[in-house]
mmCIF file with all atom_site columns, C-alpha atoms in Angstrom:
data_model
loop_
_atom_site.group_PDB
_atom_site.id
_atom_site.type_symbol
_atom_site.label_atom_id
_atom_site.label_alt_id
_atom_site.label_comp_id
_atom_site.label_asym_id
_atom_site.label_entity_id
_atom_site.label_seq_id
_atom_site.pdbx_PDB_ins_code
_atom_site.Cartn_x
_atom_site.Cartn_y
_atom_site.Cartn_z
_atom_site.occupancy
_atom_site.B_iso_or_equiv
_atom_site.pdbx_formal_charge
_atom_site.auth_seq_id
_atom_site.auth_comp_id
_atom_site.auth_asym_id
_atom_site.auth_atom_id
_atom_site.pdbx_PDB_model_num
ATOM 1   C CA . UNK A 1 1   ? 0.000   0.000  0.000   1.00 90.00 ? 151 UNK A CA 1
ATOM 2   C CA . UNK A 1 2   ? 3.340   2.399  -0.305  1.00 96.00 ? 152 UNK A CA 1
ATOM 3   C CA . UNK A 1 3   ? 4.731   4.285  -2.900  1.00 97.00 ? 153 UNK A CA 1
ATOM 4   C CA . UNK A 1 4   ? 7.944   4.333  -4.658  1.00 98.00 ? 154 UNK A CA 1
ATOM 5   C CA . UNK A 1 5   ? 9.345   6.934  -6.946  1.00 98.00 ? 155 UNK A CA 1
ATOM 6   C CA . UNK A 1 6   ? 12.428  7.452  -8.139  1.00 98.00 ? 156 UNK A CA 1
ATOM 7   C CA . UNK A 1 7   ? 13.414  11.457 -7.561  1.00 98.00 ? 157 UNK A CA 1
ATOM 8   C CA . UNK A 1 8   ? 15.634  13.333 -10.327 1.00 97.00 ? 158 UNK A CA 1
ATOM 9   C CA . UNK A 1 9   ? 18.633  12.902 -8.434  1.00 97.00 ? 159 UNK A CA 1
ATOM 10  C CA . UNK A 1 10  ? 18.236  9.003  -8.510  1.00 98.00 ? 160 UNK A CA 1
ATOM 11  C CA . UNK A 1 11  ? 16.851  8.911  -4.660  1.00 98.00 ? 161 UNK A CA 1
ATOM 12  C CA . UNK A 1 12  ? 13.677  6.968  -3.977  1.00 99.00 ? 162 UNK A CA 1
ATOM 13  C CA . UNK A 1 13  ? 11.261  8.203  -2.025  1.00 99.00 ? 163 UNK A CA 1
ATOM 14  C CA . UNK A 1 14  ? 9.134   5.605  -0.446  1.00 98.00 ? 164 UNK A CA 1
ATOM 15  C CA . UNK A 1 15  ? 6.019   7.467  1.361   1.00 98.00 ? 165 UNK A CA 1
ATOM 16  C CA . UNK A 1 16  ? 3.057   5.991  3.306   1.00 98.00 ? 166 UNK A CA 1
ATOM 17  C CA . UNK A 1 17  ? 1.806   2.467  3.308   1.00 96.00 ? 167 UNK A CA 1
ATOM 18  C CA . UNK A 1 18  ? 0.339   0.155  6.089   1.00 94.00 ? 168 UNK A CA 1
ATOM 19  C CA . UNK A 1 19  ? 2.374   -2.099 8.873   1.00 91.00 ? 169 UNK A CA 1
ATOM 20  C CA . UNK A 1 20  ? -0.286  -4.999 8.963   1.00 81.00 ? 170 UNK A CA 1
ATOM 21  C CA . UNK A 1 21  ? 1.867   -6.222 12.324  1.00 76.00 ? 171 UNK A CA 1
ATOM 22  C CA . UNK A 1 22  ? 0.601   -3.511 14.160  1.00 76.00 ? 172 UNK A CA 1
ATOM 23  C CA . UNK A 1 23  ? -2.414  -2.442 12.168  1.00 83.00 ? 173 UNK A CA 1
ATOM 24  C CA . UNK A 1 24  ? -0.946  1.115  11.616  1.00 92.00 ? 174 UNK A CA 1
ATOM 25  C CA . UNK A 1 25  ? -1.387  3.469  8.701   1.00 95.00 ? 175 UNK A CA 1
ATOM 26  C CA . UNK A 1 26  ? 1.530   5.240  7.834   1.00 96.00 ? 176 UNK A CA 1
ATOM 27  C CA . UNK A 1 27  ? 1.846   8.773  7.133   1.00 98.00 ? 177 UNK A CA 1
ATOM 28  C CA . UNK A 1 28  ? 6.018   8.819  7.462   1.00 98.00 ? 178 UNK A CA 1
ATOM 29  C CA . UNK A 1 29  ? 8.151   8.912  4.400   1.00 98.00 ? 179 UNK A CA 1
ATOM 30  C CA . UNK A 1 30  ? 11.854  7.849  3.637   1.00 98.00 ? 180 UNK A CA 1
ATOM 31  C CA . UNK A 1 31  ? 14.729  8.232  0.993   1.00 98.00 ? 181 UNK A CA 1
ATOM 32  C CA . UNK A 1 32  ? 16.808  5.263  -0.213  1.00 99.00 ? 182 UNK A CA 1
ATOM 33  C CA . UNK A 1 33  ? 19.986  6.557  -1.354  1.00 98.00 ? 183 UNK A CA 1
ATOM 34  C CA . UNK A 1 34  ? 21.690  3.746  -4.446  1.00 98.00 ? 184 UNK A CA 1
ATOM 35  C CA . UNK A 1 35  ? 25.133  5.619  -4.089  1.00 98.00 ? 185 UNK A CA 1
ATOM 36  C CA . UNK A 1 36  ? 25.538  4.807  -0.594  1.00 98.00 ? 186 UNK A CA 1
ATOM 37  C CA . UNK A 1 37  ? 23.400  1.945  0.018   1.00 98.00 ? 187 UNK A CA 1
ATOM 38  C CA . UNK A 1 38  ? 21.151  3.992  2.889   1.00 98.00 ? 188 UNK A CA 1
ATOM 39  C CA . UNK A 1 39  ? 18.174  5.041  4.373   1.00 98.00 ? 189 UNK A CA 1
ATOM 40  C CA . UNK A 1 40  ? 17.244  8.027  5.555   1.00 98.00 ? 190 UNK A CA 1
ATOM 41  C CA . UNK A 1 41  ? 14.252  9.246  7.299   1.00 98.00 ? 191 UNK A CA 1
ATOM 42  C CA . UNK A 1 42  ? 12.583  12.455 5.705   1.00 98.00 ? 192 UNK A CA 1
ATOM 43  C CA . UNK A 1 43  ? 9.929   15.205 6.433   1.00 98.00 ? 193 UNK A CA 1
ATOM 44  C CA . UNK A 1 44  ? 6.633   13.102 7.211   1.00 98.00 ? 194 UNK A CA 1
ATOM 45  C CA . UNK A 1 45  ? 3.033   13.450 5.009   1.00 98.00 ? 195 UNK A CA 1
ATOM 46  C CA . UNK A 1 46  ? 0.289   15.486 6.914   1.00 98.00 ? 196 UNK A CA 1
ATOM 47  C CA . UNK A 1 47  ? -2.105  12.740 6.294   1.00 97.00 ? 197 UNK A CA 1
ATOM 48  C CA . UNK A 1 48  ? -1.467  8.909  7.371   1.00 97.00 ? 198 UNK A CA 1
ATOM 49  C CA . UNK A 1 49  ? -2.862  6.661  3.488   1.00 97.00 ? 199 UNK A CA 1
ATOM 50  C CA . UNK A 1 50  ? -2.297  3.557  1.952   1.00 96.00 ? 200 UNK A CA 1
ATOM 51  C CA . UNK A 1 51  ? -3.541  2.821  -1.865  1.00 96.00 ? 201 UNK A CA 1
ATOM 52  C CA . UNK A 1 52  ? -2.624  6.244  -3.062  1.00 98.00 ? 202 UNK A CA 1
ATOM 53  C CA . UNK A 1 53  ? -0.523  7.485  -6.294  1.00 98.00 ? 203 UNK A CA 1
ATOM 54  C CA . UNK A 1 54  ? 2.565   9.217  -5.964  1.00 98.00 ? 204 UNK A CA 1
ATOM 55  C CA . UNK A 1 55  ? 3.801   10.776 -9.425  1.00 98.00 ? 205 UNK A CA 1
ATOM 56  C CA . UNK A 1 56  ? 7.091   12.794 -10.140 1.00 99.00 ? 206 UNK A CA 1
ATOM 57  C CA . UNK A 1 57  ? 5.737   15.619 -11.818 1.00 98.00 ? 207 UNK A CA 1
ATOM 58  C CA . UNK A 1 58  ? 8.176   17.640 -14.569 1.00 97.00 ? 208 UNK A CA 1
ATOM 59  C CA . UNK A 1 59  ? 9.769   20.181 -11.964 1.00 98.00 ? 209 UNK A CA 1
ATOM 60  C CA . UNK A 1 60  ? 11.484  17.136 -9.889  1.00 98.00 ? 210 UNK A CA 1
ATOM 61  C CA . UNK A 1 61  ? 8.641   17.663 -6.967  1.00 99.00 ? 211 UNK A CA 1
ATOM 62  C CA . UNK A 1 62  ? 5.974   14.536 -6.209  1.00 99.00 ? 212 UNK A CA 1
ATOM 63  C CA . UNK A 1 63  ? 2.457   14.522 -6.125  1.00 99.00 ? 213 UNK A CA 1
ATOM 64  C CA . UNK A 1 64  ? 0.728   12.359 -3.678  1.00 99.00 ? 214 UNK A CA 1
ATOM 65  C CA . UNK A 1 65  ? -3.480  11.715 -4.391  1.00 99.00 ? 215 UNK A CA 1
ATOM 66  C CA . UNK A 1 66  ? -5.862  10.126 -2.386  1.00 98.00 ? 216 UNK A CA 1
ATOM 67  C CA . UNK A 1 67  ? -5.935  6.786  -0.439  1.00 97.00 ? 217 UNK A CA 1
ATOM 68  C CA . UNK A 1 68  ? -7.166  5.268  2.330   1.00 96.00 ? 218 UNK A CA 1
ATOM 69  C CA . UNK A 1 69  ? -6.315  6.393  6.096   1.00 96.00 ? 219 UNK A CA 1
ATOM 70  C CA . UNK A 1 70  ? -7.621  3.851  8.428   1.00 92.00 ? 220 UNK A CA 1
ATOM 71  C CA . UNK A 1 71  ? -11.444 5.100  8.258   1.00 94.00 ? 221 UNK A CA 1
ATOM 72  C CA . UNK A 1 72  ? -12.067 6.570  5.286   1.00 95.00 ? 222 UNK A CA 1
ATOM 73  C CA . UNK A 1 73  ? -11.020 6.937  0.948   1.00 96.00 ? 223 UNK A CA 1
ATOM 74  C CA . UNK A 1 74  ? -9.279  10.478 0.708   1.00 98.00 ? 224 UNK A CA 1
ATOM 75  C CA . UNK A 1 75  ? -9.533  12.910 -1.689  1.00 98.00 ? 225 UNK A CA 1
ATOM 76  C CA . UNK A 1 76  ? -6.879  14.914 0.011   1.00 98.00 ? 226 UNK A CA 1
ATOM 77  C CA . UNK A 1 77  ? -3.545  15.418 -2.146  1.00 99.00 ? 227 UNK A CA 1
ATOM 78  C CA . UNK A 1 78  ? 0.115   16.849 -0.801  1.00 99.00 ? 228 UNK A CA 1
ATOM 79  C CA . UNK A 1 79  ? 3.642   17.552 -2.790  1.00 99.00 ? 229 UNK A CA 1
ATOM 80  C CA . UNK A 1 80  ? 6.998   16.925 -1.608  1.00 99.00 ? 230 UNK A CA 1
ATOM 81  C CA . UNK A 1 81  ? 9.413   18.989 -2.763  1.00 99.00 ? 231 UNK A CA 1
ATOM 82  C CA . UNK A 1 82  ? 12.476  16.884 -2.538  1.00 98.00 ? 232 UNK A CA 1
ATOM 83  C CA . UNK A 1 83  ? 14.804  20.623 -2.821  1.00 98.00 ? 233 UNK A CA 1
ATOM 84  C CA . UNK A 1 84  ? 14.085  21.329 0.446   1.00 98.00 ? 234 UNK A CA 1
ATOM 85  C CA . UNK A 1 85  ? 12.669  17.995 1.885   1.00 98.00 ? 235 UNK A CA 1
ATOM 86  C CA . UNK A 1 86  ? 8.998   19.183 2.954   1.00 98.00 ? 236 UNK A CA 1
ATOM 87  C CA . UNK A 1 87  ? 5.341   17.972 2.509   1.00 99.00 ? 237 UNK A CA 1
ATOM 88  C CA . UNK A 1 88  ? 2.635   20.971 1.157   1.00 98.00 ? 238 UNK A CA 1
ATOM 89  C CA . UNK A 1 89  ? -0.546  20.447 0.783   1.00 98.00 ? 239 UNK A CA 1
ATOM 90  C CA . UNK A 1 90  ? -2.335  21.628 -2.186  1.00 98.00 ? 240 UNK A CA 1
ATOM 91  C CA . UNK A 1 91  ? -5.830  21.264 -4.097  1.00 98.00 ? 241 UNK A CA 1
ATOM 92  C CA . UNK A 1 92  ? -8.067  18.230 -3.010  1.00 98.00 ? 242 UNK A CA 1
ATOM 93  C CA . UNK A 1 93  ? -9.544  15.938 -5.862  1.00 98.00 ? 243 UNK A CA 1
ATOM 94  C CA . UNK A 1 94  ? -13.178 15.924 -6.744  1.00 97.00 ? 244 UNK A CA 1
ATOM 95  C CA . UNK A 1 95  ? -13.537 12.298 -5.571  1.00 95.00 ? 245 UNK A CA 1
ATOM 96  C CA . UNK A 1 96  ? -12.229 10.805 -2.704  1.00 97.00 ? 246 UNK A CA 1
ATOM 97  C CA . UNK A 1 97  ? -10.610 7.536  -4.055  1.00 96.00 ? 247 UNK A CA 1
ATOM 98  C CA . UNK A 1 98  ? -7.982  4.684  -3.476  1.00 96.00 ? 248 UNK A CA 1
ATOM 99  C CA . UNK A 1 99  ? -7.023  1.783  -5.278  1.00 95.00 ? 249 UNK A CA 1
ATOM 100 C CA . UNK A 1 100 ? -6.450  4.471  -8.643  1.00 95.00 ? 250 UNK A CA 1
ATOM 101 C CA . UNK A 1 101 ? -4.080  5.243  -11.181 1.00 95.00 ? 251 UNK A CA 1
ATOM 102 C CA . UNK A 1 102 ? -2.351  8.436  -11.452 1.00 97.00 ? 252 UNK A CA 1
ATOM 103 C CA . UNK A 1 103 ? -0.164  9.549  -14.817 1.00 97.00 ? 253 UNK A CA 1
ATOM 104 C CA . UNK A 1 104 ? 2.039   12.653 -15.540 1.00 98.00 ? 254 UNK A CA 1
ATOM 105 C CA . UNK A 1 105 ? 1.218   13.880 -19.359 1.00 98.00 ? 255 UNK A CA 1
ATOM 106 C CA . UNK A 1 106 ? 3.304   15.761 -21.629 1.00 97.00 ? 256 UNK A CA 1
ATOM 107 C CA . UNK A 1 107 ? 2.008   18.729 -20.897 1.00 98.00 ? 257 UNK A CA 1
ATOM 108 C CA . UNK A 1 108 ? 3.084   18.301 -16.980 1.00 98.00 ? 258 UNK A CA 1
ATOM 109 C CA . UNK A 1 109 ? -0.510  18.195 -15.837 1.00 98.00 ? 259 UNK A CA 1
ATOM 110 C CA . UNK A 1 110 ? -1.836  14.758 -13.825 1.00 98.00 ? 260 UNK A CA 1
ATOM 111 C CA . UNK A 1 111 ? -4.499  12.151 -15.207 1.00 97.00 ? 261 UNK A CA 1
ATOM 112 C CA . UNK A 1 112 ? -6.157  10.315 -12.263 1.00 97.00 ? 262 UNK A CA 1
ATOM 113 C CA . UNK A 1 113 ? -8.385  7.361  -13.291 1.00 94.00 ? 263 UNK A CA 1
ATOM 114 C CA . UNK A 1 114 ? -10.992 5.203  -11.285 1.00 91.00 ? 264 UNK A CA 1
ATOM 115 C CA . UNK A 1 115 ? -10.345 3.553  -8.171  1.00 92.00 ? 265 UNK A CA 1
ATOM 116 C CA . UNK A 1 116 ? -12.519 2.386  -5.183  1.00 90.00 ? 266 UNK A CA 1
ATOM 117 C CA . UNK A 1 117 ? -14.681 5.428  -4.116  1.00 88.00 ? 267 UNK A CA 1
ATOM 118 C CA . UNK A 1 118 ? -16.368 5.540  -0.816  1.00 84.00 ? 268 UNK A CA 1
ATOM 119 C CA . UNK A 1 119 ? -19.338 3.751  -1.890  1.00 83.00 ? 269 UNK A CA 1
ATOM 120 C CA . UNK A 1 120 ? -18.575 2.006  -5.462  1.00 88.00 ? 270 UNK A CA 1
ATOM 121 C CA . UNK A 1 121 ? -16.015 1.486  -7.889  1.00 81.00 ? 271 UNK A CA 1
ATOM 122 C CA . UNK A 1 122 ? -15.042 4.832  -10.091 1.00 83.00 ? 272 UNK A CA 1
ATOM 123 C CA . UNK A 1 123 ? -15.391 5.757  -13.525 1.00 83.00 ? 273 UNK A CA 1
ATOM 124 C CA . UNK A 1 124 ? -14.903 9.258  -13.042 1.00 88.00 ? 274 UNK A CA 1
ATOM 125 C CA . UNK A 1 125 ? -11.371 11.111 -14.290 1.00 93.00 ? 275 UNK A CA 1
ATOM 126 C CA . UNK A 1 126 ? -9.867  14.532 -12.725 1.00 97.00 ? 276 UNK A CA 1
ATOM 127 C CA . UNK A 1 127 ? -7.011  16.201 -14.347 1.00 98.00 ? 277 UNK A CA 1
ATOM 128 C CA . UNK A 1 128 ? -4.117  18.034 -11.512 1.00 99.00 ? 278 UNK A CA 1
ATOM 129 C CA . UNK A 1 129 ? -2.269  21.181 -12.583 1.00 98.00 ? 279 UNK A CA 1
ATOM 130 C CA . UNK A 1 130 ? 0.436   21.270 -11.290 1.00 98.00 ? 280 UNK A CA 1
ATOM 131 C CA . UNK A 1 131 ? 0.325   25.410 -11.871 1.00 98.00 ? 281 UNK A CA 1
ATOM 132 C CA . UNK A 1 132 ? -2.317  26.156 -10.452 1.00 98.00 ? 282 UNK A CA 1
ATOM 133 C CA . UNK A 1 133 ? -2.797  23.306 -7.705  1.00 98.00 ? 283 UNK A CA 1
ATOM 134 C CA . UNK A 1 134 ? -6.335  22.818 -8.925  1.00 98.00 ? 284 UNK A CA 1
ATOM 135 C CA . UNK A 1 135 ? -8.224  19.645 -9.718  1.00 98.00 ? 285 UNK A CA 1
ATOM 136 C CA . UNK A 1 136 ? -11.028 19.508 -12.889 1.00 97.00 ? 286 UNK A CA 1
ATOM 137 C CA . UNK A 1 137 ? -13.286 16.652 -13.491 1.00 95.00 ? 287 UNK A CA 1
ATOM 138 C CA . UNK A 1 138 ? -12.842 15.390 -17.418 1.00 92.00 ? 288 UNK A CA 1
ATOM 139 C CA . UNK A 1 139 ? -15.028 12.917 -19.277 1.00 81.00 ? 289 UNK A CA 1
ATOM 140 C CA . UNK A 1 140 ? -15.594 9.724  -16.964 1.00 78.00 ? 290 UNK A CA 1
ATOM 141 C CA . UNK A 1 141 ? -14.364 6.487  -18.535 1.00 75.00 ? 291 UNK A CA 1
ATOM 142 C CA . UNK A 1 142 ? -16.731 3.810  -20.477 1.00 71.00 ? 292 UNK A CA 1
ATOM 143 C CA . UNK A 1 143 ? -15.988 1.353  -17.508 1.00 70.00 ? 293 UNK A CA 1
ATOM 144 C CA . UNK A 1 144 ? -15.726 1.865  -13.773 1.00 73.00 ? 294 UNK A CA 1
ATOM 145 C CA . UNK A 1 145 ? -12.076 0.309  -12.561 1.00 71.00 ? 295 UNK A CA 1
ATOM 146 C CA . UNK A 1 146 ? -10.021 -0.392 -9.538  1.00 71.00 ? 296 UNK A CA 1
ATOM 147 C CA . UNK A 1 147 ? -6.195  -1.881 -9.286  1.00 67.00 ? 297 UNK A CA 1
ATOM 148 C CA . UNK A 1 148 ? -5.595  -0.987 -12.929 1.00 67.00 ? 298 UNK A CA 1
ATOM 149 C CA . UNK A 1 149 ? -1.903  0.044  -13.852 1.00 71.00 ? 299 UNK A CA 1
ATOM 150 C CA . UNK A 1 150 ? -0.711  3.171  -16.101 1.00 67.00 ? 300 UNK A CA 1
#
């Protein structure tokens, strides 16, 4: 239920996730460092999720969307800006949804399809810009989908 992403300068930030030992919901985040072989902790997300995206967007920062905290599907969304190693918060999605698929376009903006909503499974589609930190609702999908891959 974590994310991995691999940052410009060839760090991986691993953020969130679930420790099914002790039925806790993770909100911390760490770097993996190739060069050296390490782990380091870094600047914790403001909201505990599992099931989210995580995408690098074009100016080296990440966007995390959505997930699941424990009680309920999120439609909450935060950047980390690897520069000065800090979580932001910035414009919620339409839909609160885990268990979705999140991919960076050529034009730098964010296509988020489907996923588990709170009640059903989504067909609905929201598009992130990264500019202006705002979500819009697109065309929904012919079919509704969950734990599909971009």
């Amino acid at each position: 239920g974590h994310t991995a992403s691999v940052l410009r300068d060839g760090k991986v930030l691993v953020a969130g996730g679930f420790n099914g030992d002790l039925n806790i919901y993770l909100n911390s985040a760490i770097l993996y460092d190739p060069s050296t072989r390490t782990w380091r902790k870094t600047d914790s997300m403001n909201n505990t999720r599992r099931f989210h995206t995580a995408s690098v967007l074009s100016d080296g920062r990440v966007l995390v969307a959505g997930g699941f905290d424990g009680r309920t599907h999120l439609n909450s969304t935060e950047l980390y800006d690897p520069l000065i190693g800090l979580w932001t918060t910035t414009g919620s999605m339409n839909d609160a949804r885990q268990l979705h698929t999140a991919s960076v376009l050529t034009n730098g903006k964010v296509l988020v399809t489907g996923g588990s909503g709170v009640i059903d499974v989504l067909n609905g589609a929201e598009l992130y810009d990264p500019l202006t930190g705002l979500w819009t609702t697109i065309d929904h999908t012919n079919d509704a989908r969950q734990l599909h891959t971009a």
